[in-house]
PDB file of C-alpha atoms in Angstrom:
ATOM      1  CA  UNK G   1       4.900   4.963  47.791  1.00  0.00           C
ATOM      2  CA  UNK G   2       4.393   8.415  46.311  1.00  0.00           C
ATOM      3  CA  UNK G   3       5.009   8.638  42.596  1.00  0.00           C
ATOM      4  CA  UNK G   4       7.843  10.981  41.644  1.00  0.00           C
ATOM      5  CA  UNK G   5       6.830  14.272  40.091  1.00  0.00           C
ATOM      6  CA  UNK G   6       7.665  15.002  36.462  1.00  0.00           C
ATOM      7  CA  UNK G   7      10.636  17.382  36.504  1.00  0.00           C
ATOM      8  CA  UNK G   8       9.692  20.184  34.126  1.00  0.00           C
ATOM      9  CA  UNK G   9      11.383  23.397  33.005  1.00  0.00           C
ATOM     10  CA  UNK G  10       9.780  26.316  31.166  1.00  0.00           C
ATOM     11  CA  UNK G  11      11.508  28.188  28.334  1.00  0.00           C
ATOM     12  CA  UNK G  12       9.747  31.321  27.113  1.00  0.00           C
ATOM     13  CA  UNK G  13      10.932  34.815  26.228  1.00  0.00           C
ATOM     14  CA  UNK G  14       8.119  36.479  28.196  1.00  0.00           C
ATOM     15  CA  UNK G  15       8.392  36.510  31.993  1.00  0.00           C
ATOM     16  CA  UNK G  16       4.624  36.979  32.333  1.00  0.00           C
ATOM     17  CA  UNK G  17       4.001  33.777  30.383  1.00  0.00           C
ATOM     18  CA  UNK G  18       6.448  31.923  32.621  1.00  0.00           C
ATOM     19  CA  UNK G  19       4.718  33.206  35.764  1.00  0.00           C
ATOM     20  CA  UNK G  20       1.344  32.233  34.346  1.00  0.00           C
ATOM     21  CA  UNK G  21       2.506  28.704  33.544  1.00  0.00           C
ATOM     22  CA  UNK G  22       4.052  28.327  36.989  1.00  0.00           C
ATOM     23  CA  UNK G  23       0.776  29.373  38.591  1.00  0.00           C
ATOM     24  CA  UNK G  24      -1.200  26.966  36.417  1.00  0.00           C
ATOM     25  CA  UNK G  25       1.066  23.976  36.994  1.00  0.00           C
ATOM     26  CA  UNK G  26       1.846  24.452  40.679  1.00  0.00           C
ATOM     27  CA  UNK G  27      -1.612  23.134  41.461  1.00  0.00           C
ATOM     28  CA  UNK G  28      -0.737  19.703  40.067  1.00  0.00           C
ATOM     29  CA  UNK G  29       1.247  17.374  42.339  1.00  0.00           C
ATOM     30  CA  UNK G  30       2.402  15.315  39.359  1.00  0.00           C
ATOM     31  CA  UNK G  31       4.347  18.284  37.942  1.00  0.00           C
ATOM     32  CA  UNK G  32       7.434  19.858  39.508  1.00  0.00           C
ATOM     33  CA  UNK G  33       8.696  23.101  37.942  1.00  0.00           C
ATOM     34  CA  UNK G  34      12.423  22.785  38.595  1.00  0.00           C
ATOM     35  CA  UNK G  35      13.482  25.960  36.790  1.00  0.00           C
ATOM     36  CA  UNK G  36      12.594  28.437  34.052  1.00  0.00           C
ATOM     37  CA  UNK G  37      14.512  30.360  31.386  1.00  0.00           C
ATOM     38  CA  UNK G  38      14.025  33.162  28.873  1.00  0.00           C
ATOM     39  CA  UNK G  39      16.789  32.077  26.450  1.00  0.00           C
ATOM     40  CA  UNK G  40      17.798  28.916  24.637  1.00  0.00           C
ATOM     41  CA  UNK G  41      21.430  29.123  25.762  1.00  0.00           C
ATOM     42  CA  UNK G  42      20.421  29.237  29.424  1.00  0.00           C
ATOM     43  CA  UNK G  43      18.356  26.052  29.321  1.00  0.00           C
ATOM     44  CA  UNK G  44      21.036  24.189  27.345  1.00  0.00           C
ATOM     45  CA  UNK G  45      23.601  25.193  29.973  1.00  0.00           C
ATOM     46  CA  UNK G  46      21.240  24.038  32.740  1.00  0.00           C
ATOM     47  CA  UNK G  47      20.723  20.635  31.123  1.00  0.00           C
ATOM     48  CA  UNK G  48      24.462  19.921  31.269  1.00  0.00           C
ATOM     49  CA  UNK G  49      24.227  19.328  35.018  1.00  0.00           C
ATOM     50  CA  UNK G  50      20.560  18.914  35.896  1.00  0.00           C
ATOM     51  CA  UNK G  51      18.326  15.974  34.917  1.00  0.00           C
ATOM     52  CA  UNK G  52      15.032  17.127  33.431  1.00  0.00           C
ATOM     53  CA  UNK G  53      12.067  15.083  32.208  1.00  0.00           C
ATOM     54  CA  UNK G  54      10.166  17.658  30.153  1.00  0.00           C
ATOM     55  CA  UNK G  55      11.078  21.000  28.587  1.00  0.00           C
ATOM     56  CA  UNK G  56       8.148  23.295  27.757  1.00  0.00           C
ATOM     57  CA  UNK G  57       9.669  25.105  24.818  1.00  0.00           C
ATOM     58  CA  UNK G  58       8.552  28.247  23.016  1.00  0.00           C
ATOM     59  CA  UNK G  59       9.608  28.722  19.380  1.00  0.00           C
ATOM     60  CA  UNK G  60      10.340  32.436  19.563  1.00  0.00           C
ATOM     61  CA  UNK G  61      13.417  33.026  21.748  1.00  0.00           C
ATOM     62  CA  UNK G  62      15.782  36.013  21.700  1.00  0.00           C
ATOM     63  CA  UNK G  63      18.978  34.039  21.015  1.00  0.00           C
ATOM     64  CA  UNK G  64      18.627  30.494  19.644  1.00  0.00           C
ATOM     65  CA  UNK G  65      15.173  29.795  18.215  1.00  0.00           C
ATOM     66  CA  UNK G  66      13.166  26.970  19.739  1.00  0.00           C
ATOM     67  CA  UNK G  67      13.409  24.851  16.602  1.00  0.00           C
ATOM     68  CA  UNK G  68      17.207  24.673  16.987  1.00  0.00           C
ATOM     69  CA  UNK G  69      17.030  24.265  20.772  1.00  0.00           C
ATOM     70  CA  UNK G  70      14.720  21.285  20.259  1.00  0.00           C
ATOM     71  CA  UNK G  71      17.258  19.684  17.917  1.00  0.00           C
ATOM     72  CA  UNK G  72      20.129  20.165  20.361  1.00  0.00           C
ATOM     73  CA  UNK G  73      18.144  18.751  23.292  1.00  0.00           C
ATOM     74  CA  UNK G  74      17.102  15.745  21.220  1.00  0.00           C
ATOM     75  CA  UNK G  75      20.699  15.048  20.188  1.00  0.00           C
ATOM     76  CA  UNK G  76      22.542  15.784  23.434  1.00  0.00           C
ATOM     77  CA  UNK G  77      19.939  14.923  26.082  1.00  0.00           C
ATOM     78  CA  UNK G  78      17.756  12.140  24.647  1.00  0.00           C
ATOM     79  CA  UNK G  79      16.269  11.366  28.071  1.00  0.00           C
ATOM     80  CA  UNK G  80      14.788  14.864  28.154  1.00  0.00           C
ATOM     81  CA  UNK G  81      11.633  15.272  26.078  1.00  0.00           C
ATOM     82  CA  UNK G  82      10.441  18.547  24.568  1.00  0.00           C
ATOM     83  CA  UNK G  83       6.880  19.834  24.328  1.00  0.00           C
ATOM     84  CA  UNK G  84       6.418  22.794  22.010  1.00  0.00           C
ATOM     85  CA  UNK G  85       4.216  25.487  23.547  1.00  0.00           C
ATOM     86  CA  UNK G  86       3.857  28.498  21.292  1.00  0.00           C
ATOM     87  CA  UNK G  87       1.597  30.928  19.481  1.00  0.00           C
ATOM     88  CA  UNK G  88       3.128  29.832  16.176  1.00  0.00           C
ATOM     89  CA  UNK G  89       0.663  27.734  14.187  1.00  0.00           C
ATOM     90  CA  UNK G  90       2.438  27.605  10.816  1.00  0.00           C
ATOM     91  CA  UNK G  91       2.684  24.020   9.503  1.00  0.00           C
ATOM     92  CA  UNK G  92       6.275  24.601   8.360  1.00  0.00           C
ATOM     93  CA  UNK G  93       7.427  25.468  11.877  1.00  0.00           C
ATOM     94  CA  UNK G  94       5.502  22.635  13.514  1.00  0.00           C
ATOM     95  CA  UNK G  95       6.924  20.165  10.979  1.00  0.00           C
ATOM     96  CA  UNK G  96      10.453  21.451  11.632  1.00  0.00           C
ATOM     97  CA  UNK G  97       9.909  20.928  15.350  1.00  0.00           C
ATOM     98  CA  UNK G  98       8.714  17.384  14.680  1.00  0.00           C
ATOM     99  CA  UNK G  99      11.729  16.755  12.448  1.00  0.00           C
ATOM    100  CA  UNK G 100      13.986  17.996  15.246  1.00  0.00           C
ATOM    101  CA  UNK G 101      12.524  15.597  17.797  1.00  0.00           C
ATOM    102  CA  UNK G 102       9.683  17.402  19.575  1.00  0.00           C
ATOM    103  CA  UNK G 103       7.334  14.916  21.249  1.00  0.00           C
ATOM    104  CA  UNK G 104       4.313  17.164  21.294  1.00  0.00           C
ATOM    105  CA  UNK G 105       3.041  20.619  20.400  1.00  0.00           C
ATOM    106  CA  UNK G 106       0.341  22.839  21.859  1.00  0.00           C
ATOM    107  CA  UNK G 107      -0.787  26.381  21.237  1.00  0.00           C
ATOM    108  CA  UNK G 108      -0.713  28.732  24.200  1.00  0.00           C
ATOM    109  CA  UNK G 109      -4.501  28.828  24.353  1.00  0.00           C
ATOM    110  CA  UNK G 110      -4.500  25.233  25.644  1.00  0.00           C
ATOM    111  CA  UNK G 111      -6.139  24.634  29.022  1.00  0.00           C
ATOM    112  CA  UNK G 112      -4.132  23.690  32.106  1.00  0.00           C
ATOM    113  CA  UNK G 113      -5.684  20.214  32.096  1.00  0.00           C
ATOM    114  CA  UNK G 114      -4.676  19.612  28.483  1.00  0.00           C
ATOM    115  CA  UNK G 115      -1.155  20.859  29.176  1.00  0.00           C
ATOM    116  CA  UNK G 116      -0.789  18.497  32.140  1.00  0.00           C
ATOM    117  CA  UNK G 117      -2.233  15.657  30.064  1.00  0.00           C
ATOM    118  CA  UNK G 118       0.282  16.396  27.283  1.00  0.00           C
ATOM    119  CA  UNK G 119       3.188  16.477  29.751  1.00  0.00           C
ATOM    120  CA  UNK G 120       2.064  13.169  31.265  1.00  0.00           C
ATOM    121  CA  UNK G 121       1.601  11.481  27.897  1.00  0.00           C
ATOM    122  CA  UNK G 122       5.015  12.585  26.670  1.00  0.00           C
ATOM    123  CA  UNK G 123       6.681  11.562  29.942  1.00  0.00           C
ATOM    124  CA  UNK G 124       5.136   8.096  29.470  1.00  0.00           C
ATOM    125  CA  UNK G 125       6.756   7.765  26.055  1.00  0.00           C
ATOM    126  CA  UNK G 126       3.851   8.865  23.883  1.00  0.00           C
ATOM    127  CA  UNK G 127       3.372  11.759  21.477  1.00  0.00           C
ATOM    128  CA  UNK G 128       0.793  14.465  22.035  1.00  0.00           C
ATOM    129  CA  UNK G 129      -0.431  17.060  19.557  1.00  0.00           C
ATOM    130  CA  UNK G 130      -3.433  19.198  20.364  1.00  0.00           C
ATOM    131  CA  UNK G 131      -6.525  18.818  18.173  1.00  0.00           C
ATOM    132  CA  UNK G 132      -5.926  22.283  16.715  1.00  0.00           C
ATOM    133  CA  UNK G 133      -2.391  21.294  15.756  1.00  0.00           C
ATOM    134  CA  UNK G 134      -3.604  18.046  14.216  1.00  0.00           C
ATOM    135  CA  UNK G 135      -6.102  19.980  12.071  1.00  0.00           C
ATOM    136  CA  UNK G 136      -3.400  22.423  10.963  1.00  0.00           C
ATOM    137  CA  UNK G 137      -1.059  19.610   9.946  1.00  0.00           C
ATOM    138  CA  UNK G 138      -3.844  17.699   8.187  1.00  0.00           C
ATOM    139  CA  UNK G 139      -4.972  20.714   6.177  1.00  0.00           C
ATOM    140  CA  UNK G 140      -1.399  21.574   5.213  1.00  0.00           C
ATOM    141  CA  UNK G 141      -1.059  18.247   3.393  1.00  0.00           C
ATOM    142  CA  UNK G 142      -3.583  19.378   0.797  1.00  0.00           C
ATOM    143  CA  UNK G 143      -2.265  22.935   0.562  1.00  0.00           C
ATOM    144  CA  UNK G 144      -0.369  24.114  -2.486  1.00  0.00           C
ATOM    145  CA  UNK G 145       3.307  23.438  -1.835  1.00  0.00           C
ATOM    146  CA  UNK G 146       4.177  26.609  -3.735  1.00  0.00           C
ATOM    147  CA  UNK G 147       1.959  28.777  -1.548  1.00  0.00           C
ATOM    148  CA  UNK G 148       3.933  31.462   0.305  1.00  0.00           C
ATOM    149  CA  UNK G 149       4.352  31.090   4.079  1.00  0.00           C
ATOM    150  CA  UNK G 150       2.085  33.170   6.290  1.00  0.00           C
ATOM    151  CA  UNK G 151       3.804  36.258   7.663  1.00  0.00           C
ATOM    152  CA  UNK G 152       2.700  38.578  10.411  1.00  0.00           C
ATOM    153  CA  UNK G 153       2.226  42.262   9.584  1.00  0.00           C
ATOM    154  CA  UNK G 154       5.426  43.114  11.455  1.00  0.00           C
ATOM    155  CA  UNK G 155       7.366  40.409   9.601  1.00  0.00           C
ATOM    156  CA  UNK G 156       6.179  41.861   6.284  1.00  0.00           C
ATOM    157  CA  UNK G 157       7.394  45.302   7.355  1.00  0.00           C
ATOM    158  CA  UNK G 158      10.796  43.930   8.351  1.00  0.00           C
ATOM    159  CA  UNK G 159      11.058  41.895   5.152  1.00  0.00           C
ATOM    160  CA  UNK G 160      10.323  44.942   2.994  1.00  0.00           C
ATOM    161  CA  UNK G 161      12.949  47.002   4.799  1.00  0.00           C
ATOM    162  CA  UNK G 162      15.529  44.204   4.469  1.00  0.00           C
ATOM    163  CA  UNK G 163      14.814  44.107   0.739  1.00  0.00           C
ATOM    164  CA  UNK G 164      15.344  47.874   0.640  1.00  0.00           C
ATOM    165  CA  UNK G 165      18.838  47.375   2.021  1.00  0.00           C
ATOM    166  CA  UNK G 166      18.172  48.709   5.508  1.00  0.00           C
ATOM    167  CA  UNK G 167      20.491  47.625   8.340  1.00  0.00           C
ATOM    168  CA  UNK G 168      19.231  46.113  11.593  1.00  0.00           C
ATOM    169  CA  UNK G 169      19.714  49.420  13.441  1.00  0.00           C
ATOM    170  CA  UNK G 170      17.950  51.380  10.702  1.00  0.00           C
ATOM    171  CA  UNK G 171      14.988  48.992  10.755  1.00  0.00           C
ATOM    172  CA  UNK G 172      14.827  49.200  14.548  1.00  0.00           C
ATOM    173  CA  UNK G 173      14.791  52.991  14.428  1.00  0.00           C
ATOM    174  CA  UNK G 174      12.143  53.138  11.700  1.00  0.00           C
ATOM    175  CA  UNK G 175       9.796  50.647  13.392  1.00  0.00           C
ATOM    176  CA  UNK G 176      10.484  51.867  16.957  1.00  0.00           C
ATOM    177  CA  UNK G 177      11.620  48.438  18.144  1.00  0.00           C
ATOM    178  CA  UNK G 178      14.927  47.145  19.515  1.00  0.00           C
ATOM    179  CA  UNK G 179      17.697  45.751  17.244  1.00  0.00           C
ATOM    180  CA  UNK G 180      17.327  42.440  19.120  1.00  0.00           C
ATOM    181  CA  UNK G 181      13.660  42.273  18.106  1.00  0.00           C
ATOM    182  CA  UNK G 182      14.604  42.990  14.494  1.00  0.00           C
ATOM    183  CA  UNK G 183      17.102  40.122  14.565  1.00  0.00           C
ATOM    184  CA  UNK G 184      14.428  37.823  16.004  1.00  0.00           C
ATOM    185  CA  UNK G 185      12.081  38.747  13.128  1.00  0.00           C
ATOM    186  CA  UNK G 186      14.931  38.197  10.661  1.00  0.00           C
ATOM    187  CA  UNK G 187      15.609  34.697  12.041  1.00  0.00           C
ATOM    188  CA  UNK G 188      11.912  33.855  11.952  1.00  0.00           C
ATOM    189  CA  UNK G 189      11.657  34.998   8.332  1.00  0.00           C
ATOM    190  CA  UNK G 190      14.680  32.931   7.320  1.00  0.00           C
ATOM    191  CA  UNK G 191      13.190  29.912   9.069  1.00  0.00           C
ATOM    192  CA  UNK G 192       9.737  30.345   7.520  1.00  0.00           C
ATOM    193  CA  UNK G 193      11.217  30.772   4.044  1.00  0.00           C
ATOM    194  CA  UNK G 194      13.540  27.807   4.627  1.00  0.00           C
ATOM    195  CA  UNK G 195      16.633  29.702   3.469  1.00  0.00           C
ATOM    196  CA  UNK G 196      20.007  30.373   5.094  1.00  0.00           C
ATOM    197  CA  UNK G 197      20.748  34.060   4.528  1.00  0.00           C
ATOM    198  CA  UNK G 198      19.207  37.463   3.845  1.00  0.00           C
ATOM    199  CA  UNK G 199      20.029  37.442   0.125  1.00  0.00           C
ATOM    200  CA  UNK G 200      18.162  34.172  -0.408  1.00  0.00           C
ATOM    201  CA  UNK G 201      15.367  35.520   1.797  1.00  0.00           C
ATOM    202  CA  UNK G 202      14.852  38.557  -0.429  1.00  0.00           C
ATOM    203  CA  UNK G 203      15.010  36.465  -3.619  1.00  0.00           C
ATOM    204  CA  UNK G 204      12.347  34.000  -2.517  1.00  0.00           C
ATOM    205  CA  UNK G 205      10.185  36.854  -1.184  1.00  0.00           C
ATOM    206  CA  UNK G 206      10.270  38.483  -4.612  1.00  0.00           C
ATOM    207  CA  UNK G 207       9.593  35.150  -6.343  1.00  0.00           C
ATOM    208  CA  UNK G 208       6.525  34.599  -4.157  1.00  0.00           C
ATOM    209  CA  UNK G 209       5.321  38.202  -4.561  1.00  0.00           C
ATOM    210  CA  UNK G 210       5.596  38.920  -0.851  1.00  0.00           C
ATOM    211  CA  UNK G 211       7.249  42.290  -1.472  1.00  0.00           C
TER     212      UNK G 211
END
């Protein structure tokens, strides 16, 4: 009797990444890509009616960030397991994903074989964190708790402009990016700083000498 394939969906804000993952995984009979999405809301809507074993989940999404999507999936669809697959390697984000129920986490430079191994391990009820992720989490334990979070150059630009009182549209115009991208950076900054609003974001940025 043929073993059933692991029903897997991909959630990533870049269509090229989705196509690449589909190409990588289609060569493995144990994996069945049942659907793919570019937003958090879309996959949550899909899960209401479709059984899924594994969700490959990016952190950076244009509507609901992956950290929150992971929490909702864990609470509402406990039979569906999430595997974080992202470029984000900040310990604070990985720990938030773990807190919200992620069963594994890989960086996007992982090989196809490791990705399939991670999917299989998680489907079998185990946890799987890539060696790079394990090293990041281990080193973060000894880091100074008061050390500021690592920000990308673009995030620093956006943070400075927020502190200067610029609106989303003004920031978008100045940096030649879309307002939606500005809002994504804003959400990422709030998450990294572990605050709830822009005022608290600016205060902690000043306290930590980030601006």
